[in-house]
PDB file of C-alpha atoms in Angstrom:
ATOM      1  CA  GLU W  16      61.781  76.129  94.979  1.00  0.00           C
ATOM      2  CA  ASP W  17      60.603  74.171  97.736  1.00  0.00           C
ATOM      3  CA  LYS W  18      57.738  75.782  99.663  1.00  0.00           C
ATOM      4  CA  VAL W  19      54.995  74.751 102.198  1.00  0.00           C
ATOM      5  CA  VAL W  20      52.228  76.929 102.857  1.00  0.00           C
ATOM      6  CA  GLN W  21      49.781  76.788 105.617  1.00  0.00           C
ATOM      7  CA  SER W  22      46.288  78.247 105.977  1.00  0.00           C
ATOM      8  CA  PRO W  23      44.742  80.161 107.468  1.00  0.00           C
ATOM      9  CA  LEU W  24      47.405  82.167 109.063  1.00  0.00           C
ATOM     10  CA  SER W  25      45.306  82.812 112.191  1.00  0.00           C
ATOM     11  CA  LEU W  26      42.019  81.511 113.098  1.00  0.00           C
ATOM     12  CA  VAL W  27      39.717  82.430 116.372  1.00  0.00           C
ATOM     13  CA  VAL W  28      36.698  80.211 117.137  1.00  0.00           C
ATOM     14  CA  HIS W  29      34.489  79.134 120.154  1.00  0.00           C
ATOM     15  CA  GLU W  30      35.197  76.185 122.377  1.00  0.00           C
ATOM     16  CA  GLY W  31      33.523  73.144 120.882  1.00  0.00           C
ATOM     17  CA  ASP W  32      33.760  74.166 117.207  1.00  0.00           C
ATOM     18  CA  THR W  33      35.567  71.990 114.744  1.00  0.00           C
ATOM     19  CA  VAL W  34      38.461  73.409 112.907  1.00  0.00           C
ATOM     20  CA  THR W  35      40.182  72.680 109.534  1.00  0.00           C
ATOM     21  CA  LEU W  36      44.045  73.560 108.886  1.00  0.00           C
ATOM     22  CA  ASN W  37      45.318  73.508 105.766  1.00  0.00           C
ATOM     23  CA  CYS W  38      48.838  72.674 104.355  1.00  0.00           C
ATOM     24  CA  SER W  39      49.721  72.783 100.713  1.00  0.00           C
ATOM     25  CA  TYR W  40      53.389  71.865  99.560  1.00  0.00           C
ATOM     26  CA  GLU W  41      55.591  71.918  96.696  1.00  0.00           C
ATOM     27  CA  VAL W  42      58.547  69.763  97.431  1.00  0.00           C
ATOM     28  CA  THR W  43      60.917  67.974  95.224  1.00  0.00           C
ATOM     29  CA  ASN W  44      61.229  64.303  96.333  1.00  0.00           C
ATOM     30  CA  PHE W  45      58.748  64.203  99.186  1.00  0.00           C
ATOM     31  CA  ARG W  46      59.344  61.583 101.730  1.00  0.00           C
ATOM     32  CA  SER W  47      56.780  63.015 104.548  1.00  0.00           C
ATOM     33  CA  LEU W  48      54.570  65.837 106.024  1.00  0.00           C
ATOM     34  CA  LEU W  49      54.648  66.464 109.482  1.00  0.00           C
ATOM     35  CA  TRP W  50      52.106  68.291 112.054  1.00  0.00           C
ATOM     36  CA  TYR W  51      53.271  70.034 115.091  1.00  0.00           C
ATOM     37  CA  LYS W  52      51.742  71.695 117.618  1.00  0.00           C
ATOM     38  CA  GLN W  53      53.925  74.766 119.252  1.00  0.00           C
ATOM     39  CA  GLU W  54      52.922  76.544 122.674  1.00  0.00           C
ATOM     40  CA  LYS W  55      55.940  77.269 124.674  1.00  0.00           C
ATOM     41  CA  LYS W  56      59.274  76.314 123.455  1.00  0.00           C
ATOM     42  CA  ALA W  57      60.019  73.220 121.659  1.00  0.00           C
ATOM     43  CA  PRO W  58      56.992  72.316 119.004  1.00  0.00           C
ATOM     44  CA  THR W  59      55.296  68.935 120.171  1.00  0.00           C
ATOM     45  CA  PHE W  60      55.151  66.079 116.976  1.00  0.00           C
ATOM     46  CA  LEU W  61      51.466  65.184 116.352  1.00  0.00           C
ATOM     47  CA  PHE W  62      51.319  63.230 113.077  1.00  0.00           C
ATOM     48  CA  MET W  63      53.842  62.024 110.301  1.00  0.00           C
ATOM     49  CA  LEU W  64      52.224  61.450 106.802  1.00  0.00           C
ATOM     50  CA  THR W  65      53.875  59.264 104.334  1.00  0.00           C
ATOM     51  CA  SER W  66      50.643  57.835 102.194  1.00  0.00           C
ATOM     52  CA  SER W  67      47.898  59.125 100.622  1.00  0.00           C
ATOM     53  CA  GLY W  68      44.277  58.865 101.843  1.00  0.00           C
ATOM     54  CA  ILE W  69      45.239  57.115 104.943  1.00  0.00           C
ATOM     55  CA  GLU W  70      43.711  59.250 108.299  1.00  0.00           C
ATOM     56  CA  LYS W  71      45.891  59.159 111.258  1.00  0.00           C
ATOM     57  CA  LYS W  72      43.930  59.873 114.375  1.00  0.00           C
ATOM     58  CA  SER W  73      44.935  60.745 117.944  1.00  0.00           C
ATOM     59  CA  GLY W  74      42.064  61.763 120.255  1.00  0.00           C
ATOM     60  CA  ARG W  75      40.006  64.791 118.773  1.00  0.00           C
ATOM     61  CA  LEU W  76      42.983  65.324 116.293  1.00  0.00           C
ATOM     62  CA  SER W  77      43.073  63.879 112.968  1.00  0.00           C
ATOM     63  CA  SER W  78      45.096  64.542 109.595  1.00  0.00           C
ATOM     64  CA  ILE W  79      45.309  63.038 106.118  1.00  0.00           C
ATOM     65  CA  LEU W  80      47.666  63.643 103.246  1.00  0.00           C
ATOM     66  CA  ASP W  81      46.414  63.905  99.534  1.00  0.00           C
ATOM     67  CA  LYS W  82      49.610  63.094  97.433  1.00  0.00           C
ATOM     68  CA  LYS W  83      48.142  63.788  94.487  1.00  0.00           C
ATOM     69  CA  GLU W  84      46.953  67.448  95.180  1.00  0.00           C
ATOM     70  CA  LEU W  85      49.734  68.012  97.156  1.00  0.00           C
ATOM     71  CA  PHE W  86      47.992  68.891 100.670  1.00  0.00           C
ATOM     72  CA  SER W  87      47.292  67.676 104.528  1.00  0.00           C
ATOM     73  CA  ILE W  88      44.680  68.838 106.608  1.00  0.00           C
ATOM     74  CA  LEU W  89      44.320  68.951 110.240  1.00  0.00           C
ATOM     75  CA  ASN W  90      41.258  68.668 112.124  1.00  0.00           C
ATOM     76  CA  ILE W  91      40.333  69.526 115.487  1.00  0.00           C
ATOM     77  CA  THR W  92      36.783  68.409 116.865  1.00  0.00           C
ATOM     78  CA  ALA W  93      35.332  69.520 120.005  1.00  0.00           C
ATOM     79  CA  THR W  94      38.050  72.447 120.535  1.00  0.00           C
ATOM     80  CA  GLN W  95      39.184  73.259 123.891  1.00  0.00           C
ATOM     81  CA  THR W  96      41.140  76.309 125.121  1.00  0.00           C
ATOM     82  CA  GLY W  97      44.292  74.262 125.799  1.00  0.00           C
ATOM     83  CA  ASP W  98      44.134  73.604 121.897  1.00  0.00           C
ATOM     84  CA  SER W  99      45.090  77.257 121.682  1.00  0.00           C
ATOM     85  CA  ALA W 100      48.574  77.375 119.984  1.00  0.00           C
ATOM     86  CA  ILE W 101      50.469  77.627 116.322  1.00  0.00           C
ATOM     87  CA  TYR W 102      50.366  74.521 114.581  1.00  0.00           C
ATOM     88  CA  LEU W 103      53.353  73.899 112.285  1.00  0.00           C
ATOM     89  CA  CYS W 104      53.377  71.694 108.929  1.00  0.00           C
ATOM     90  CA  ALA W 105      56.936  70.858 107.726  1.00  0.00           C
ATOM     91  CA  VAL W 106      57.774  68.779 104.792  1.00  0.00           C
ATOM     92  CA  GLU W 107      60.835  66.526 104.509  1.00  0.00           C
ATOM     93  CA  ALA W 108      62.526  65.817 101.297  1.00  0.00           C
ATOM     94  CA  GLU W 109      64.374  62.804 100.345  1.00  0.00           C
ATOM     95  CA  ARG W 110      67.335  63.407  98.109  1.00  0.00           C
ATOM     96  CA  ASP W 111      68.290  66.604  99.578  1.00  0.00           C
ATOM     97  CA  ASP W 112      67.702  65.636 102.994  1.00  0.00           C
ATOM     98  CA  LYS W 113      66.177  68.660 104.047  1.00  0.00           C
ATOM     99  CA  ILE W 114      62.857  69.852 106.088  1.00  0.00           C
ATOM    100  CA  ILE W 115      60.510  72.771 105.030  1.00  0.00           C
ATOM    101  CA  PHE W 116      58.534  74.326 107.534  1.00  0.00           C
ATOM    102  CA  GLY W 117      55.371  76.425 106.824  1.00  0.00           C
ATOM    103  CA  LYS W 118      54.815  79.671 108.722  1.00  0.00           C
ATOM    104  CA  GLY W 119      52.178  78.216 110.844  1.00  0.00           C
ATOM    105  CA  THR W 120      48.712  78.650 111.711  1.00  0.00           C
ATOM    106  CA  ARG W 121      48.002  80.677 115.011  1.00  0.00           C
ATOM    107  CA  LEU W 122      44.931  78.862 116.579  1.00  0.00           C
ATOM    108  CA  HIS W 123      42.815  80.759 119.421  1.00  0.00           C
ATOM    109  CA  ILE W 124      39.915  79.042 121.133  1.00  0.00           C
ATOM    110  CA  LEU W 125      37.679  81.353 122.950  1.00  0.00           C
ATOM    111  CA  PRO W 126      35.956  80.093 126.327  1.00  0.00           C
TER     112      PRO W 126
ATOM    113  CA  ASP L  21      66.197  88.447 102.722  1.00  0.00           C
ATOM    114  CA  GLY L  22      65.934  87.685 106.365  1.00  0.00           C
ATOM    115  CA  GLY L  23      66.230  84.374 107.590  1.00  0.00           C
ATOM    116  CA  ILE L  24      68.446  81.720 109.487  1.00  0.00           C
ATOM    117  CA  THR L  25      71.481  80.066 107.992  1.00  0.00           C
ATOM    118  CA  GLN L  26      72.911  76.769 109.181  1.00  0.00           C
ATOM    119  CA  SER L  27      76.218  75.348 108.064  1.00  0.00           C
ATOM    120  CA  PRO L  28      77.569  72.994 107.043  1.00  0.00           C
ATOM    121  CA  LYS L  29      74.739  71.323 105.210  1.00  0.00           C
ATOM    122  CA  TYR L  30      76.596  67.854 105.843  1.00  0.00           C
ATOM    123  CA  LEU L  31      79.109  67.155 108.819  1.00  0.00           C
ATOM    124  CA  PHE L  32      81.034  63.911 109.792  1.00  0.00           C
ATOM    125  CA  ARG L  33      82.527  63.582 112.996  1.00  0.00           C
ATOM    126  CA  LYS L  34      85.385  60.987 113.741  1.00  0.00           C
ATOM    127  CA  GLU L  35      85.236  59.193 117.068  1.00  0.00           C
ATOM    128  CA  GLY L  36      86.553  61.223 120.114  1.00  0.00           C
ATOM    129  CA  GLN L  37      85.982  64.420 118.149  1.00  0.00           C
ATOM    130  CA  ASN L  38      84.220  67.463 118.875  1.00  0.00           C
ATOM    131  CA  VAL L  39      82.395  69.147 116.090  1.00  0.00           C
ATOM    132  CA  THR L  40      80.506  72.574 115.846  1.00  0.00           C
ATOM    133  CA  LEU L  41      77.699  73.323 113.995  1.00  0.00           C
ATOM    134  CA  SER L  42      76.951  76.949 112.824  1.00  0.00           C
ATOM    135  CA  CYS L  43      73.605  78.878 113.298  1.00  0.00           C
ATOM    136  CA  GLU L  44      73.126  82.430 112.043  1.00  0.00           C
ATOM    137  CA  GLN L  45      69.956  84.735 111.995  1.00  0.00           C
ATOM    138  CA  ASN L  46      69.577  88.254 110.749  1.00  0.00           C
ATOM    139  CA  LEU L  47      65.720  88.562 111.814  1.00  0.00           C
ATOM    140  CA  ASN L  48      66.780  90.250 114.969  1.00  0.00           C
ATOM    141  CA  HIS L  49      65.479  87.430 117.188  1.00  0.00           C
ATOM    142  CA  ASP L  50      66.025  87.439 120.753  1.00  0.00           C
ATOM    143  CA  ALA L  51      65.559  83.679 120.991  1.00  0.00           C
ATOM    144  CA  MET L  52      67.205  80.740 119.450  1.00  0.00           C
ATOM    145  CA  TYR L  53      66.861  76.966 119.909  1.00  0.00           C
ATOM    146  CA  TRP L  54      68.620  73.885 118.744  1.00  0.00           C
ATOM    147  CA  TYR L  55      66.544  70.580 118.048  1.00  0.00           C
ATOM    148  CA  ARG L  56      67.578  67.115 116.855  1.00  0.00           C
ATOM    149  CA  GLN L  57      65.629  65.084 114.792  1.00  0.00           C
ATOM    150  CA  ASP L  58      65.929  61.318 114.480  1.00  0.00           C
ATOM    151  CA  PRO L  59      63.920  59.251 111.685  1.00  0.00           C
ATOM    152  CA  GLY L  60      60.397  58.655 112.493  1.00  0.00           C
ATOM    153  CA  GLN L  61      60.614  61.049 115.738  1.00  0.00           C
ATOM    154  CA  GLY L  62      59.592  64.574 116.510  1.00  0.00           C
ATOM    155  CA  LEU L  63      61.886  67.503 117.072  1.00  0.00           C
ATOM    156  CA  ARG L  64      63.756  67.266 120.322  1.00  0.00           C
ATOM    157  CA  LEU L  65      64.936  70.158 121.780  1.00  0.00           C
ATOM    158  CA  ILE L  66      68.690  70.269 122.999  1.00  0.00           C
ATOM    159  CA  TYR L  67      69.291  73.826 124.261  1.00  0.00           C
ATOM    160  CA  TYR L  68      67.686  77.423 123.915  1.00  0.00           C
ATOM    161  CA  SER L  69      68.661  80.869 124.194  1.00  0.00           C
ATOM    162  CA  GLN L  70      66.225  83.714 125.084  1.00  0.00           C
ATOM    163  CA  ILE L  71      68.903  86.331 125.476  1.00  0.00           C
ATOM    164  CA  VAL L  72      72.762  87.032 124.771  1.00  0.00           C
ATOM    165  CA  ASN L  73      74.832  85.734 127.080  1.00  0.00           C
ATOM    166  CA  ASP L  74      72.144  83.492 128.553  1.00  0.00           C
ATOM    167  CA  PHE L  75      71.042  79.747 127.654  1.00  0.00           C
ATOM    168  CA  GLN L  76      69.354  76.697 129.116  1.00  0.00           C
ATOM    169  CA  LYS L  77      69.116  73.361 128.713  1.00  0.00           C
ATOM    170  CA  GLY L  78      66.322  71.484 126.883  1.00  0.00           C
ATOM    171  CA  ASP L  79      65.148  67.997 127.210  1.00  0.00           C
ATOM    172  CA  ILE L  80      68.226  66.202 125.799  1.00  0.00           C
ATOM    173  CA  ALA L  81      71.260  68.646 126.525  1.00  0.00           C
ATOM    174  CA  GLU L  82      73.755  65.885 127.733  1.00  0.00           C
ATOM    175  CA  GLY L  83      76.747  65.630 125.220  1.00  0.00           C
ATOM    176  CA  TYR L  84      76.037  68.872 123.552  1.00  0.00           C
ATOM    177  CA  SER L  85      77.139  72.696 124.533  1.00  0.00           C
ATOM    178  CA  VAL L  86      76.307  75.840 123.049  1.00  0.00           C
ATOM    179  CA  SER L  87      77.177  79.786 123.452  1.00  0.00           C
ATOM    180  CA  ARG L  88      75.619  82.793 122.789  1.00  0.00           C
ATOM    181  CA  GLU L  89      78.105  85.766 122.467  1.00  0.00           C
ATOM    182  CA  LYS L  90      76.104  87.452 119.800  1.00  0.00           C
ATOM    183  CA  LYS L  91      72.445  87.941 119.241  1.00  0.00           C
ATOM    184  CA  GLU L  92      72.698  86.534 115.697  1.00  0.00           C
ATOM    185  CA  SER L  93      74.730  83.435 116.594  1.00  0.00           C
ATOM    186  CA  PHE L  94      74.292  80.202 118.348  1.00  0.00           C
ATOM    187  CA  PRO L  95      76.614  77.603 117.828  1.00  0.00           C
ATOM    188  CA  LEU L  96      76.106  74.156 119.012  1.00  0.00           C
ATOM    189  CA  THR L  97      79.079  71.852 119.553  1.00  0.00           C
ATOM    190  CA  VAL L  98      78.517  68.130 119.664  1.00  0.00           C
ATOM    191  CA  THR L  99      81.078  66.876 121.911  1.00  0.00           C
ATOM    192  CA  SER L 100      82.747  63.224 121.953  1.00  0.00           C
ATOM    193  CA  ALA L 101      80.633  62.676 125.015  1.00  0.00           C
ATOM    194  CA  GLN L 102      77.417  62.509 122.745  1.00  0.00           C
ATOM    195  CA  LYS L 103      77.332  58.546 122.383  1.00  0.00           C
ATOM    196  CA  ASN L 104      74.761  58.775 119.226  1.00  0.00           C
ATOM    197  CA  PRO L 105      75.501  61.872 117.461  1.00  0.00           C
ATOM    198  CA  THR L 106      74.129  60.839 113.922  1.00  0.00           C
ATOM    199  CA  ALA L 107      71.152  62.877 113.288  1.00  0.00           C
ATOM    200  CA  PHE L 108      69.456  65.845 111.393  1.00  0.00           C
ATOM    201  CA  TYR L 109      69.933  69.173 113.458  1.00  0.00           C
ATOM    202  CA  LEU L 110      67.755  72.254 113.086  1.00  0.00           C
ATOM    203  CA  CYS L 111      68.400  75.612 114.481  1.00  0.00           C
ATOM    204  CA  ALA L 112      65.296  77.951 114.751  1.00  0.00           C
ATOM    205  CA  SER L 113      64.707  81.465 116.041  1.00  0.00           C
ATOM    206  CA  SER L 114      61.725  83.556 117.319  1.00  0.00           C
ATOM    207  CA  ILE L 115      60.744  86.820 118.910  1.00  0.00           C
ATOM    208  CA  VAL L 116      60.121  86.592 122.614  1.00  0.00           C
ATOM    209  CA  GLU L 117      57.349  88.792 123.782  1.00  0.00           C
ATOM    210  CA  PRO L 118      55.428  88.297 126.975  1.00  0.00           C
ATOM    211  CA  TYR L 119      52.091  86.626 127.022  1.00  0.00           C
ATOM    212  CA  SER L 120      51.986  85.327 123.224  1.00  0.00           C
ATOM    213  CA  ASN L 121      52.933  82.949 121.191  1.00  0.00           C
ATOM    214  CA  GLN L 122      55.159  83.838 118.120  1.00  0.00           C
ATOM    215  CA  PRO L 123      56.070  80.977 115.341  1.00  0.00           C
ATOM    216  CA  GLN L 124      59.297  79.823 115.231  1.00  0.00           C
ATOM    217  CA  HIS L 125      61.347  80.402 111.960  1.00  0.00           C
ATOM    218  CA  PHE L 126      63.651  77.197 110.848  1.00  0.00           C
ATOM    219  CA  GLY L 127      66.944  76.577 108.958  1.00  0.00           C
ATOM    220  CA  ASP L 128      67.585  74.314 106.517  1.00  0.00           C
ATOM    221  CA  GLY L 129      69.316  71.800 109.044  1.00  0.00           C
ATOM    222  CA  THR L 130      72.988  70.192 109.194  1.00  0.00           C
ATOM    223  CA  ARG L 131      73.017  66.420 108.815  1.00  0.00           C
ATOM    224  CA  LEU L 132      75.688  64.958 111.420  1.00  0.00           C
ATOM    225  CA  SER L 133      77.092  61.517 110.620  1.00  0.00           C
ATOM    226  CA  ILE L 134      79.527  59.321 112.512  1.00  0.00           C
ATOM    227  CA  LEU L 135      82.880  58.067 110.194  1.00  0.00           C
TER     228      LEU L 135
END
């Protein structure tokens, strides 16, 4: 059965810390892995990863995919209170045309 | 096992036709959402509902309509006014509590194509 597992489920750190969020997957016919930030309603798209070893960066956020070990990490450096959110990882499968979401990591940044 | 069920998995629409996508949840969640995903893009919010008999437009509501007559069900109709309906549609639900974030639970999606 296809699955996406995120860890930790919950994380509390102080402003300025660096955090690493994990996403491991077992999905047949992998096409891409996506990271989202969920705050109020619609999750905000962060990254789409399709190739191993190529880091994607956007400001203080970065992410990398390891297709051999079947996982991805999302790094946030110099965290700010505005980074507090639920971070969702999702994997798209090619042949079955489906997308599987993890349960999310709830990140809380203390001022 | 609680979850969200979307049907059908694949749907085809002819020109000028309205089609309805089903979304049912047995998680006892108050809030339900419809998203559209296009290749290489993130999720875009179409409509959402936080309570029965009430719903609000999302970012791309034009050409779509919804209803929320029951807590468990949030069907989405893609009308003939939607000129580019080919996409992957995802339904989600979540608990609604004040001052807290709850993760959304997603269905398996419906792929809509034009004939």
